[in-house]
Amino acid sequence: MKYNNILVTGGAGFIGSAFVRLLSKGLSLKGTVPEIIIVDKLTYAGDLERLEEVKGRFKFYKTDICSKNGVGSIFAKEKPDIVVHFAAESHVDRSINDATPFVETNIKGTQVLLDASRKHNIKKFILISTDEVYGEIVNGRFNENSPIKPNSPYAASKAAADLLVQAYIRTNKFPAVIIRPSNNYGPWQYPEKLIPLAILRILGEGKVPVYGRGLNVREWLYVDDCARGIMTIMRKGKIGQTYNLGSACESKNIDTVKLLLKTLGVSQDRFEFVKDRLGHDIRYSLNSRKVTRDLGWKPSIKLAQGLKLTVDWSLKRQAWLKSKLGDVNKLYKK
Ligand code: NAD
Ligand code: TDX
């Protein structure tokens, strides 16, 4: 299938911008560079600096996906044939403080996009869901048929979007594909999330806050591997299907932080245990055999290598990370 116009929501965010950078190079589209249309509200998490290296290769609309009129007029003008939907409120701790924007953007925004996409007969709609929709798992791994059982307000809002897309697939034969990635990390991640926050604290001569005793496990996927996985699924994924997208690089938070401290070349005791997150999921773990077996994607960057790449990037872009310090300190009341 040849795509001419690809509309990317949340393209100024962390993963969306990695996807746009990859897409704009036309790498995986056999040399043809499609028209890229980004729709992003530029919330605290959105930043066009992430797209500087591909400036001029996309059209940009600063629009809220919850605005039916705003979204409707973009679809009417641009006539996208594919939609890749990243835009979301994405941080669990913020959802615990206030679930309102999560319900608005993640649920209502998704419904507005689904209806505009139906109206304009788009060929393929890709929902970027998350591993968190499954809830936590102590042993074993979630596959695509595992029950949806989210725990945080963030995860519940993403689960609602995921189920809404499933309902449109079933009810309207809507041409959607769902992707559930595991924890991403890498260049340009907003420093509210564990890995860039840890780097920001070390750069500021502070300590890394580790929730509880640091025993929670996450499956870390380097963002460029994730972007490539999304590209593969966009091209080859079957309509109506769901694909897990994980790295199999599982690590306890305390081990992740110690590996990061080693990579930064600072003392192993530059962390402190702090009050645990409410309702903190103990472990996420995905079985990603389906995307590997059926579509041929596999991750290429292991955690130690990915952390090295992330640290190298962060040292070069300290000014960008530090520009978010005021907002991050407000969030964590520092
Ligand atoms: P992010 O917070 O870095 O970026 C979100 C982007 O969406 C920002 O550019 C923001 O301005 C935009 N946005 C927010 N509300 C909007 C609205 N109402 N209208 C238009 N734009 C809006 O998020 P991310 O980490 O890049 O995550 C992207 C997607 O991937 C999200 O759907 C998230 O749930 C999912 N996901 C993230 C991870 C992860 O580890 N970061 C893992 C799995 C899934
Ligand atoms: O200061 C911290 N200390 C700490 O121990 C922070 C911010 C986090 N943590 C812990 C909580 C988690 O167990 O580290 C782990 C990772 O936390 P986050 O980076 O906040 O990510 P997480 O809550 O796991 O969710 C992420 O992965 C799934 C993304 O934020 C979601 O958008 C995605 O859907």
Short mmCIF file of C-alpha atoms and ligand atoms in Angstrom, two decimals:
data_model
loop_
_atom_site.label_atom_id
_atom_site.label_comp_id
_atom_site.label_asym_id
_atom_site.label_seq_id
_atom_site.Cartn_x
_atom_site.Cartn_y
_atom_site.Cartn_z
CA MET A 1 0.00 0.00 0.00
CA LYS A 2 1.35 3.42 -0.90
CA TYR A 3 0.76 6.24 1.54
CA ASN A 4 0.86 9.85 0.44
CA ASN A 5 -0.25 11.79 3.46
CA ILE A 6 0.59 10.65 6.96
CA LEU A 7 -0.94 12.56 9.83
CA VAL A 8 0.97 12.22 13.10
CA THR A 9 -0.60 13.41 16.35
CA GLY A 10 1.80 14.22 19.17
CA GLY A 11 4.66 14.54 16.69
CA ALA A 12 6.38 17.15 18.87
CA GLY A 13 6.55 14.71 21.79
CA PHE A 14 9.28 12.26 22.74
CA ILE A 15 8.36 9.14 20.73
CA GLY A 16 6.30 10.96 18.07
CA SER A 17 9.29 13.15 17.15
CA ALA A 18 11.59 10.11 16.89
CA PHE A 19 9.03 8.58 14.54
CA VAL A 20 8.80 11.79 12.45
CA ARG A 21 12.60 12.03 12.21
CA LEU A 22 12.71 8.45 10.92
CA LEU A 23 9.74 8.93 8.61
CA SER A 24 11.07 12.14 7.14
CA LYS A 25 14.22 10.34 6.06
CA GLY A 26 11.93 8.07 4.04
CA LEU A 27 14.06 5.12 5.06
CA SER A 28 11.39 2.51 5.38
CA LEU A 29 9.19 3.65 2.57
CA LYS A 30 11.45 2.46 -0.22
CA GLY A 31 12.79 5.88 -1.02
CA THR A 32 9.49 7.72 -1.22
CA VAL A 33 9.18 10.44 1.37
CA PRO A 34 5.51 10.93 2.23
CA GLU A 35 3.86 14.19 3.16
CA ILE A 36 3.97 14.44 6.96
CA ILE A 37 1.32 16.44 8.79
CA ILE A 38 1.83 16.94 12.52
CA VAL A 39 -1.02 17.85 14.86
CA ASP A 40 0.17 18.79 18.34
CA LYS A 41 -1.19 21.09 21.03
CA LEU A 42 2.34 21.78 22.35
CA THR A 43 1.51 21.10 25.97
CA TYR A 44 4.33 21.23 28.54
CA ALA A 45 5.53 17.94 26.96
CA GLY A 46 5.59 19.11 23.33
CA ASP A 47 8.64 20.86 21.91
CA LEU A 48 9.45 21.64 18.29
CA GLU A 49 13.17 21.70 19.10
CA ARG A 50 12.97 17.91 18.85
CA LEU A 51 12.25 18.32 15.13
CA GLU A 52 14.90 20.91 14.31
CA GLU A 53 17.01 18.49 12.25
CA VAL A 54 14.05 17.75 9.94
CA LYS A 55 12.67 21.29 9.81
CA GLY A 56 10.83 22.02 6.58
CA ARG A 57 10.00 18.37 5.95
CA PHE A 58 6.61 18.43 7.67
CA LYS A 59 3.52 20.60 7.98
CA PHE A 60 2.64 21.62 11.50
CA TYR A 61 -0.73 22.40 13.10
CA LYS A 62 -0.80 23.58 16.71
CA THR A 63 -4.18 22.07 17.50
CA ASP A 64 -5.88 20.26 20.36
CA ILE A 65 -7.04 16.80 19.26
CA CYS A 66 -10.14 17.29 21.45
CA SER A 67 -11.32 20.08 19.12
CA LYS A 68 -13.75 18.50 16.67
CA ASN A 69 -13.74 21.60 14.46
CA GLY A 70 -9.98 22.01 14.54
CA VAL A 71 -9.33 18.36 13.72
CA GLY A 72 -12.17 18.30 11.15
CA SER A 73 -10.76 21.19 9.17
CA ILE A 74 -7.24 19.70 9.13
CA PHE A 75 -8.59 16.39 7.81
CA ALA A 76 -10.69 18.19 5.18
CA LYS A 77 -7.67 20.19 3.98
CA GLU A 78 -4.91 17.58 4.19
CA LYS A 79 -6.85 14.42 3.33
CA PRO A 80 -4.54 12.05 5.22
CA ASP A 81 -4.64 8.41 4.23
CA ILE A 82 -2.96 7.21 7.37
CA VAL A 83 -3.11 8.46 10.97
CA VAL A 84 -0.49 7.59 13.59
CA HIS A 85 -1.88 8.65 16.94
CA PHE A 86 0.73 9.38 19.63
CA ALA A 87 -0.79 12.48 21.28
CA ALA A 88 -1.54 11.83 24.93
CA GLU A 89 -0.95 12.92 28.46
CA SER A 90 1.76 10.38 29.21
CA HIS A 91 3.03 10.65 32.78
CA VAL A 92 1.66 8.39 35.54
CA ASP A 93 2.60 10.70 38.44
CA ARG A 94 0.73 13.63 36.87
CA SER A 95 -2.34 11.42 36.39
CA ILE A 96 -2.29 10.64 40.13
CA ASN A 97 -2.23 14.38 40.90
CA ASP A 98 -5.02 15.22 38.42
CA ALA A 99 -6.73 12.82 36.03
CA THR A 100 -8.70 15.53 34.19
CA PRO A 101 -6.40 16.17 31.19
CA PHE A 102 -5.86 12.40 30.86
CA VAL A 103 -9.56 11.73 30.46
CA GLU A 104 -9.88 14.68 28.06
CA THR A 105 -6.94 14.06 25.75
CA ASN A 106 -6.50 10.32 25.95
CA ILE A 107 -10.16 9.36 25.71
CA LYS A 108 -12.09 12.25 24.15
CA GLY A 109 -9.20 13.23 21.87
CA THR A 110 -8.99 9.67 20.56
CA GLN A 111 -12.74 9.60 19.88
CA VAL A 112 -12.56 12.90 17.96
CA LEU A 113 -9.75 11.50 15.81
CA LEU A 114 -11.58 8.22 15.23
CA ASP A 115 -14.69 10.03 14.01
CA ALA A 116 -12.73 12.38 11.73
CA SER A 117 -10.84 9.36 10.39
CA ARG A 118 -14.07 7.49 9.67
CA LYS A 119 -15.62 10.50 8.00
CA HIS A 120 -12.63 10.91 5.71
CA ASN A 121 -12.22 7.19 4.97
CA ILE A 122 -8.62 6.94 6.04
CA LYS A 123 -6.87 3.71 5.04
CA LYS A 124 -5.11 2.92 8.29
CA PHE A 125 -5.27 4.27 11.85
CA ILE A 126 -2.45 3.35 14.21
CA LEU A 127 -3.13 3.78 17.93
CA ILE A 128 -0.06 4.05 20.12
CA SER A 129 -1.37 2.35 23.24
CA THR A 130 0.88 1.08 26.07
CA ASP A 131 1.93 -2.03 28.00
CA GLU A 132 0.35 -0.40 31.06
CA VAL A 133 -3.17 -1.28 29.84
CA TYR A 134 -2.55 -4.87 31.01
CA GLY A 135 -1.74 -3.80 34.57
CA GLU A 136 1.09 -5.50 36.44
CA ILE A 137 2.41 -9.07 36.16
CA VAL A 138 4.58 -10.80 38.76
CA ASN A 139 5.63 -13.84 36.71
CA GLY A 140 5.46 -14.50 32.96
CA ARG A 141 4.66 -12.05 30.19
CA PHE A 142 1.58 -10.42 28.74
CA ASN A 143 0.60 -11.41 25.21
CA GLU A 144 -1.85 -9.52 23.01
CA ASN A 145 -4.78 -11.60 24.32
CA SER A 146 -4.09 -10.95 28.00
CA PRO A 147 -6.94 -9.14 29.75
CA ILE A 148 -6.90 -5.36 30.02
CA LYS A 149 -6.64 -4.44 33.70
CA PRO A 150 -5.11 -0.97 34.13
CA ASN A 151 -4.17 0.42 37.54
CA SER A 152 -3.20 4.10 37.32
CA PRO A 153 -5.50 6.87 36.04
CA TYR A 154 -3.07 7.24 33.10
CA ALA A 155 -3.27 3.53 32.27
CA ALA A 156 -7.07 3.54 32.67
CA SER A 157 -7.38 6.44 30.20
CA LYS A 158 -5.10 4.65 27.70
CA ALA A 159 -7.10 1.44 28.18
CA ALA A 160 -10.29 3.35 27.40
CA ALA A 161 -8.74 4.63 24.16
CA ASP A 162 -7.52 1.12 23.30
CA LEU A 163 -10.99 -0.36 23.91
CA LEU A 164 -12.64 2.44 21.94
CA VAL A 165 -10.46 1.61 18.93
CA GLN A 166 -11.31 -2.09 19.34
CA ALA A 167 -15.00 -1.17 19.42
CA TYR A 168 -14.67 0.85 16.18
CA ILE A 169 -12.85 -2.05 14.52
CA ARG A 170 -15.63 -4.44 15.46
CA THR A 171 -18.62 -2.14 14.95
CA ASN A 172 -17.57 -0.13 11.92
CA LYS A 173 -14.93 -2.36 10.34
CA PHE A 174 -12.67 0.57 11.06
CA PRO A 175 -9.14 0.00 9.63
CA ALA A 176 -7.12 0.30 12.83
CA VAL A 177 -4.04 -1.36 14.27
CA ILE A 178 -3.09 -1.11 17.97
CA ILE A 179 0.50 -1.00 19.22
CA ARG A 180 1.41 -1.52 22.88
CA PRO A 181 5.03 -0.48 23.49
CA SER A 182 6.94 -0.99 26.74
CA ASN A 183 8.85 1.77 28.62
CA ASN A 184 10.78 3.94 26.17
CA TYR A 185 13.94 5.92 26.91
CA GLY A 186 16.47 7.84 24.85
CA PRO A 187 17.22 11.33 23.48
CA TRP A 188 14.64 14.10 23.98
CA GLN A 189 12.60 12.38 26.70
CA TYR A 190 10.96 14.88 29.04
CA PRO A 191 12.85 14.79 32.36
CA GLU A 192 9.81 13.91 34.46
CA LYS A 193 10.36 10.22 33.57
CA LEU A 194 12.85 8.08 35.54
CA ILE A 195 15.89 7.98 33.23
CA PRO A 196 16.10 11.63 32.08
CA LEU A 197 15.06 12.80 35.57
CA ALA A 198 17.94 10.80 37.06
CA ILE A 199 20.38 12.40 34.59
CA LEU A 200 19.00 15.87 35.33
CA ARG A 201 19.41 15.35 39.09
CA ILE A 202 23.01 14.14 38.69
CA LEU A 203 23.84 17.09 36.43
CA GLY A 204 22.43 19.33 39.17
CA GLU A 205 24.68 17.70 41.81
CA GLY A 206 21.64 16.03 43.42
CA LYS A 207 20.56 12.45 44.03
CA VAL A 208 18.27 10.19 42.01
CA PRO A 209 14.90 9.62 43.73
CA VAL A 210 14.05 5.90 43.72
CA TYR A 211 10.47 5.04 44.66
CA GLY A 212 9.96 2.52 47.48
CA ARG A 213 12.89 0.09 47.55
CA GLY A 214 13.52 0.22 43.78
CA LEU A 215 12.22 -3.31 43.23
CA ASN A 216 9.70 -2.48 40.48
CA VAL A 217 10.64 -3.91 37.10
CA ARG A 218 10.33 -2.16 33.76
CA GLU A 219 11.09 -3.39 30.21
CA TRP A 220 13.25 -0.70 28.59
CA LEU A 221 12.93 -0.07 24.85
CA TYR A 222 15.29 2.40 23.16
CA VAL A 223 13.18 5.04 21.42
CA ASP A 224 14.71 4.56 17.94
CA ASP A 225 13.94 0.84 18.11
CA CYS A 226 10.38 1.75 19.06
CA ALA A 227 10.06 4.24 16.17
CA ARG A 228 11.34 1.59 13.75
CA GLY A 229 8.87 -0.93 15.18
CA ILE A 230 5.99 1.50 14.68
CA MET A 231 7.15 2.11 11.10
CA THR A 232 7.24 -1.65 10.46
CA ILE A 233 3.74 -2.11 11.87
CA MET A 234 2.47 0.91 9.92
CA ARG A 235 3.70 -0.68 6.70
CA LYS A 236 3.03 -4.35 7.30
CA GLY A 237 0.73 -4.70 10.32
CA LYS A 238 -2.64 -6.33 9.66
CA ILE A 239 -5.80 -4.27 10.07
CA GLY A 240 -7.69 -5.22 13.23
CA GLN A 241 -4.58 -6.61 14.95
CA THR A 242 -2.78 -5.62 18.14
CA TYR A 243 1.00 -5.83 18.48
CA ASN A 244 3.09 -5.73 21.66
CA LEU A 245 6.38 -3.90 21.17
CA GLY A 246 8.93 -4.71 23.84
CA SER A 247 12.68 -5.15 24.19
CA ALA A 248 12.87 -8.07 26.65
CA CYS A 249 15.42 -5.85 28.50
CA GLU A 250 13.88 -6.07 31.95
CA SER A 251 15.49 -4.39 34.90
CA LYS A 252 14.61 -3.51 38.50
CA ASN A 253 14.60 0.26 38.98
CA ILE A 254 17.45 0.12 41.47
CA ASP A 255 19.58 -1.81 38.96
CA THR A 256 18.65 0.58 36.15
CA VAL A 257 19.63 3.56 38.31
CA LYS A 258 22.95 1.95 39.35
CA LEU A 259 23.79 1.14 35.73
CA LEU A 260 22.97 4.73 34.81
CA LEU A 261 25.17 6.10 37.64
CA LYS A 262 28.01 3.91 36.37
CA THR A 263 27.46 5.17 32.81
CA LEU A 264 27.54 8.76 34.09
CA GLY A 265 30.79 7.99 35.92
CA VAL A 266 29.50 9.05 39.35
CA SER A 267 29.38 7.27 42.70
CA GLN A 268 26.99 4.33 43.12
CA ASP A 269 25.43 5.97 46.18
CA ARG A 270 24.06 9.02 44.35
CA PHE A 271 20.45 7.87 44.86
CA GLU A 272 17.93 8.03 47.68
CA PHE A 273 14.90 5.91 48.44
CA VAL A 274 11.80 8.13 48.53
CA LYS A 275 8.08 7.62 49.22
CA ASP A 276 6.59 5.07 46.84
CA ARG A 277 4.22 5.98 44.01
CA LEU A 278 0.58 5.28 44.94
CA GLY A 279 -0.66 2.04 43.35
CA HIS A 280 2.83 1.45 41.88
CA ASP A 281 2.74 -1.45 39.35
CA ILE A 282 5.35 -4.00 40.38
CA ARG A 283 6.35 -5.29 36.95
CA TYR A 284 5.56 -4.89 33.25
CA SER A 285 6.67 -7.56 30.81
CA LEU A 286 5.63 -8.14 27.22
CA ASN A 287 5.72 -11.16 24.98
CA SER A 288 6.59 -9.50 21.64
CA ARG A 289 6.88 -12.67 19.57
CA LYS A 290 4.01 -11.68 17.28
CA VAL A 291 5.67 -8.59 15.79
CA THR A 292 8.97 -10.43 15.41
CA ARG A 293 7.46 -13.59 13.91
CA ASP A 294 4.87 -11.96 11.62
CA LEU A 295 6.52 -8.67 10.68
CA GLY A 296 10.24 -9.26 11.20
CA TRP A 297 10.94 -6.43 13.66
CA LYS A 298 13.33 -6.91 16.53
CA PRO A 299 14.98 -4.42 18.85
CA SER A 300 18.68 -3.77 18.28
CA ILE A 301 19.81 -1.78 21.32
CA LYS A 302 20.32 -3.36 24.73
CA LEU A 303 19.92 -1.37 27.96
CA ALA A 304 23.63 -0.70 28.70
CA GLN A 305 24.22 0.54 25.14
CA GLY A 306 21.01 2.57 25.11
CA LEU A 307 21.89 4.24 28.41
CA LYS A 308 25.32 5.14 27.03
CA LEU A 309 23.70 6.72 23.95
CA THR A 310 21.22 8.56 26.18
CA VAL A 311 23.92 9.87 28.52
CA ASP A 312 26.11 11.02 25.60
CA TRP A 313 23.15 12.84 24.09
CA SER A 314 22.16 14.37 27.45
CA LEU A 315 25.64 15.74 28.05
CA LYS A 316 25.48 17.47 24.68
CA ARG A 317 21.94 18.75 25.28
CA GLN A 318 22.25 19.74 28.94
CA ALA A 319 20.77 23.15 28.21
CA TRP A 320 17.58 21.56 26.86
CA LEU A 321 17.21 19.22 29.83
CA LYS A 322 17.89 22.03 32.29
CA SER A 323 15.32 24.26 30.59
CA LYS A 324 12.65 21.87 31.95
CA LEU A 325 13.99 21.99 35.53
CA GLY A 326 11.53 24.58 36.85
CA ASP A 327 8.52 22.62 35.63
CA VAL A 328 9.92 19.32 36.89
CA ASN A 329 10.72 20.80 40.33
CA LYS A 330 7.15 22.10 40.52
CA LEU A 331 5.81 18.62 39.71
CA TYR A 332 7.97 16.94 42.34
CA LYS A 333 7.65 19.89 44.79
CA LYS A 334 11.40 20.56 45.06
P1 NAD B 1 5.04 12.85 25.42
O1 NAD B 1 4.35 13.27 26.68
O2 NAD B 1 6.51 13.07 25.30
O3 NAD B 1 4.39 13.58 24.17
C1 NAD B 1 3.01 13.74 24.03
C2 NAD B 1 2.76 14.74 22.90
O4 NAD B 1 1.34 14.86 22.73
C3 NAD B 1 3.31 16.14 23.20
O5 NAD B 1 3.97 16.66 22.06
C4 NAD B 1 2.06 16.95 23.52
O6 NAD B 1 2.18 18.33 23.21
C5 NAD B 1 1.02 16.26 22.67
N1 NAD B 1 -0.35 16.43 23.19
C6 NAD B 1 -0.76 16.22 24.48
N2 NAD B 1 -2.07 16.52 24.58
C7 NAD B 1 -2.49 16.90 23.34
C8 NAD B 1 -3.74 17.31 22.82
N3 NAD B 1 -4.84 17.42 23.58
N4 NAD B 1 -3.81 17.59 21.50
C9 NAD B 1 -2.71 17.52 20.70
N5 NAD B 1 -1.50 17.16 21.16
C10 NAD B 1 -1.40 16.85 22.46
O7 NAD B 1 4.66 11.32 25.23
P2 NAD B 1 5.54 10.11 24.67
O8 NAD B 1 6.35 9.56 25.78
O9 NAD B 1 6.20 10.54 23.40
O10 NAD B 1 4.39 9.06 24.35
C11 NAD B 1 3.75 9.04 23.07
C12 NAD B 1 2.66 8.00 23.08
O11 NAD B 1 3.21 6.72 23.38
C13 NAD B 1 1.58 8.24 24.12
O12 NAD B 1 0.35 7.88 23.57
C14 NAD B 1 1.96 7.31 25.26
O13 NAD B 1 0.82 6.92 26.00
C15 NAD B 1 2.55 6.15 24.49
N6 NAD B 1 3.56 5.34 25.20
C16 NAD B 1 4.65 5.96 25.78
C17 NAD B 1 5.62 5.18 26.38
C18 NAD B 1 6.83 5.81 27.04
O14 NAD B 1 7.60 5.09 27.68
N7 NAD B 1 7.07 7.10 26.89
C19 NAD B 1 5.49 3.79 26.40
C20 NAD B 1 4.37 3.20 25.82
C21 NAD B 1 3.42 3.99 25.21
O1 TDX B 2 11.54 9.68 40.24
C1 TDX B 2 11.17 8.54 39.92
N1 TDX B 2 11.61 7.47 40.64
C2 TDX B 2 11.24 6.19 40.38
O2 TDX B 2 11.65 5.25 41.08
C3 TDX B 2 10.30 8.29 38.78
C4 TDX B 2 9.79 9.43 37.95
C5 TDX B 2 9.96 7.00 38.51
N2 TDX B 2 10.37 5.97 39.29
C6 TDX B 2 9.97 4.60 38.95
C7 TDX B 2 8.50 4.39 38.66
C8 TDX B 2 8.52 3.27 37.64
O3 TDX B 2 8.57 2.02 38.31
O4 TDX B 2 10.64 4.26 37.75
C9 TDX B 2 9.82 3.48 36.88
C10 TDX B 2 9.64 4.22 35.57
O5 TDX B 2 8.85 5.35 35.84
P1 TDX B 2 8.41 6.37 34.66
O6 TDX B 2 9.62 6.77 33.93
O7 TDX B 2 7.55 7.41 35.29
O8 TDX B 2 7.58 5.40 33.71
P2 TDX B 2 6.31 4.44 33.98
O9 TDX B 2 5.50 4.92 35.11
O10 TDX B 2 6.82 3.02 34.04
O11 TDX B 2 5.48 4.66 32.62
C11 TDX B 2 6.14 4.76 31.35
O12 TDX B 2 6.02 3.56 30.59
C12 TDX B 2 4.79 3.27 29.98
C13 TDX B 2 5.64 5.95 30.54
O13 TDX B 2 5.69 7.12 31.33
C14 TDX B 2 4.25 5.72 30.01
O14 TDX B 2 3.87 6.80 29.15
C15 TDX B 2 4.21 4.44 29.23
O15 TDX B 2 2.91 4.14 28.81
#
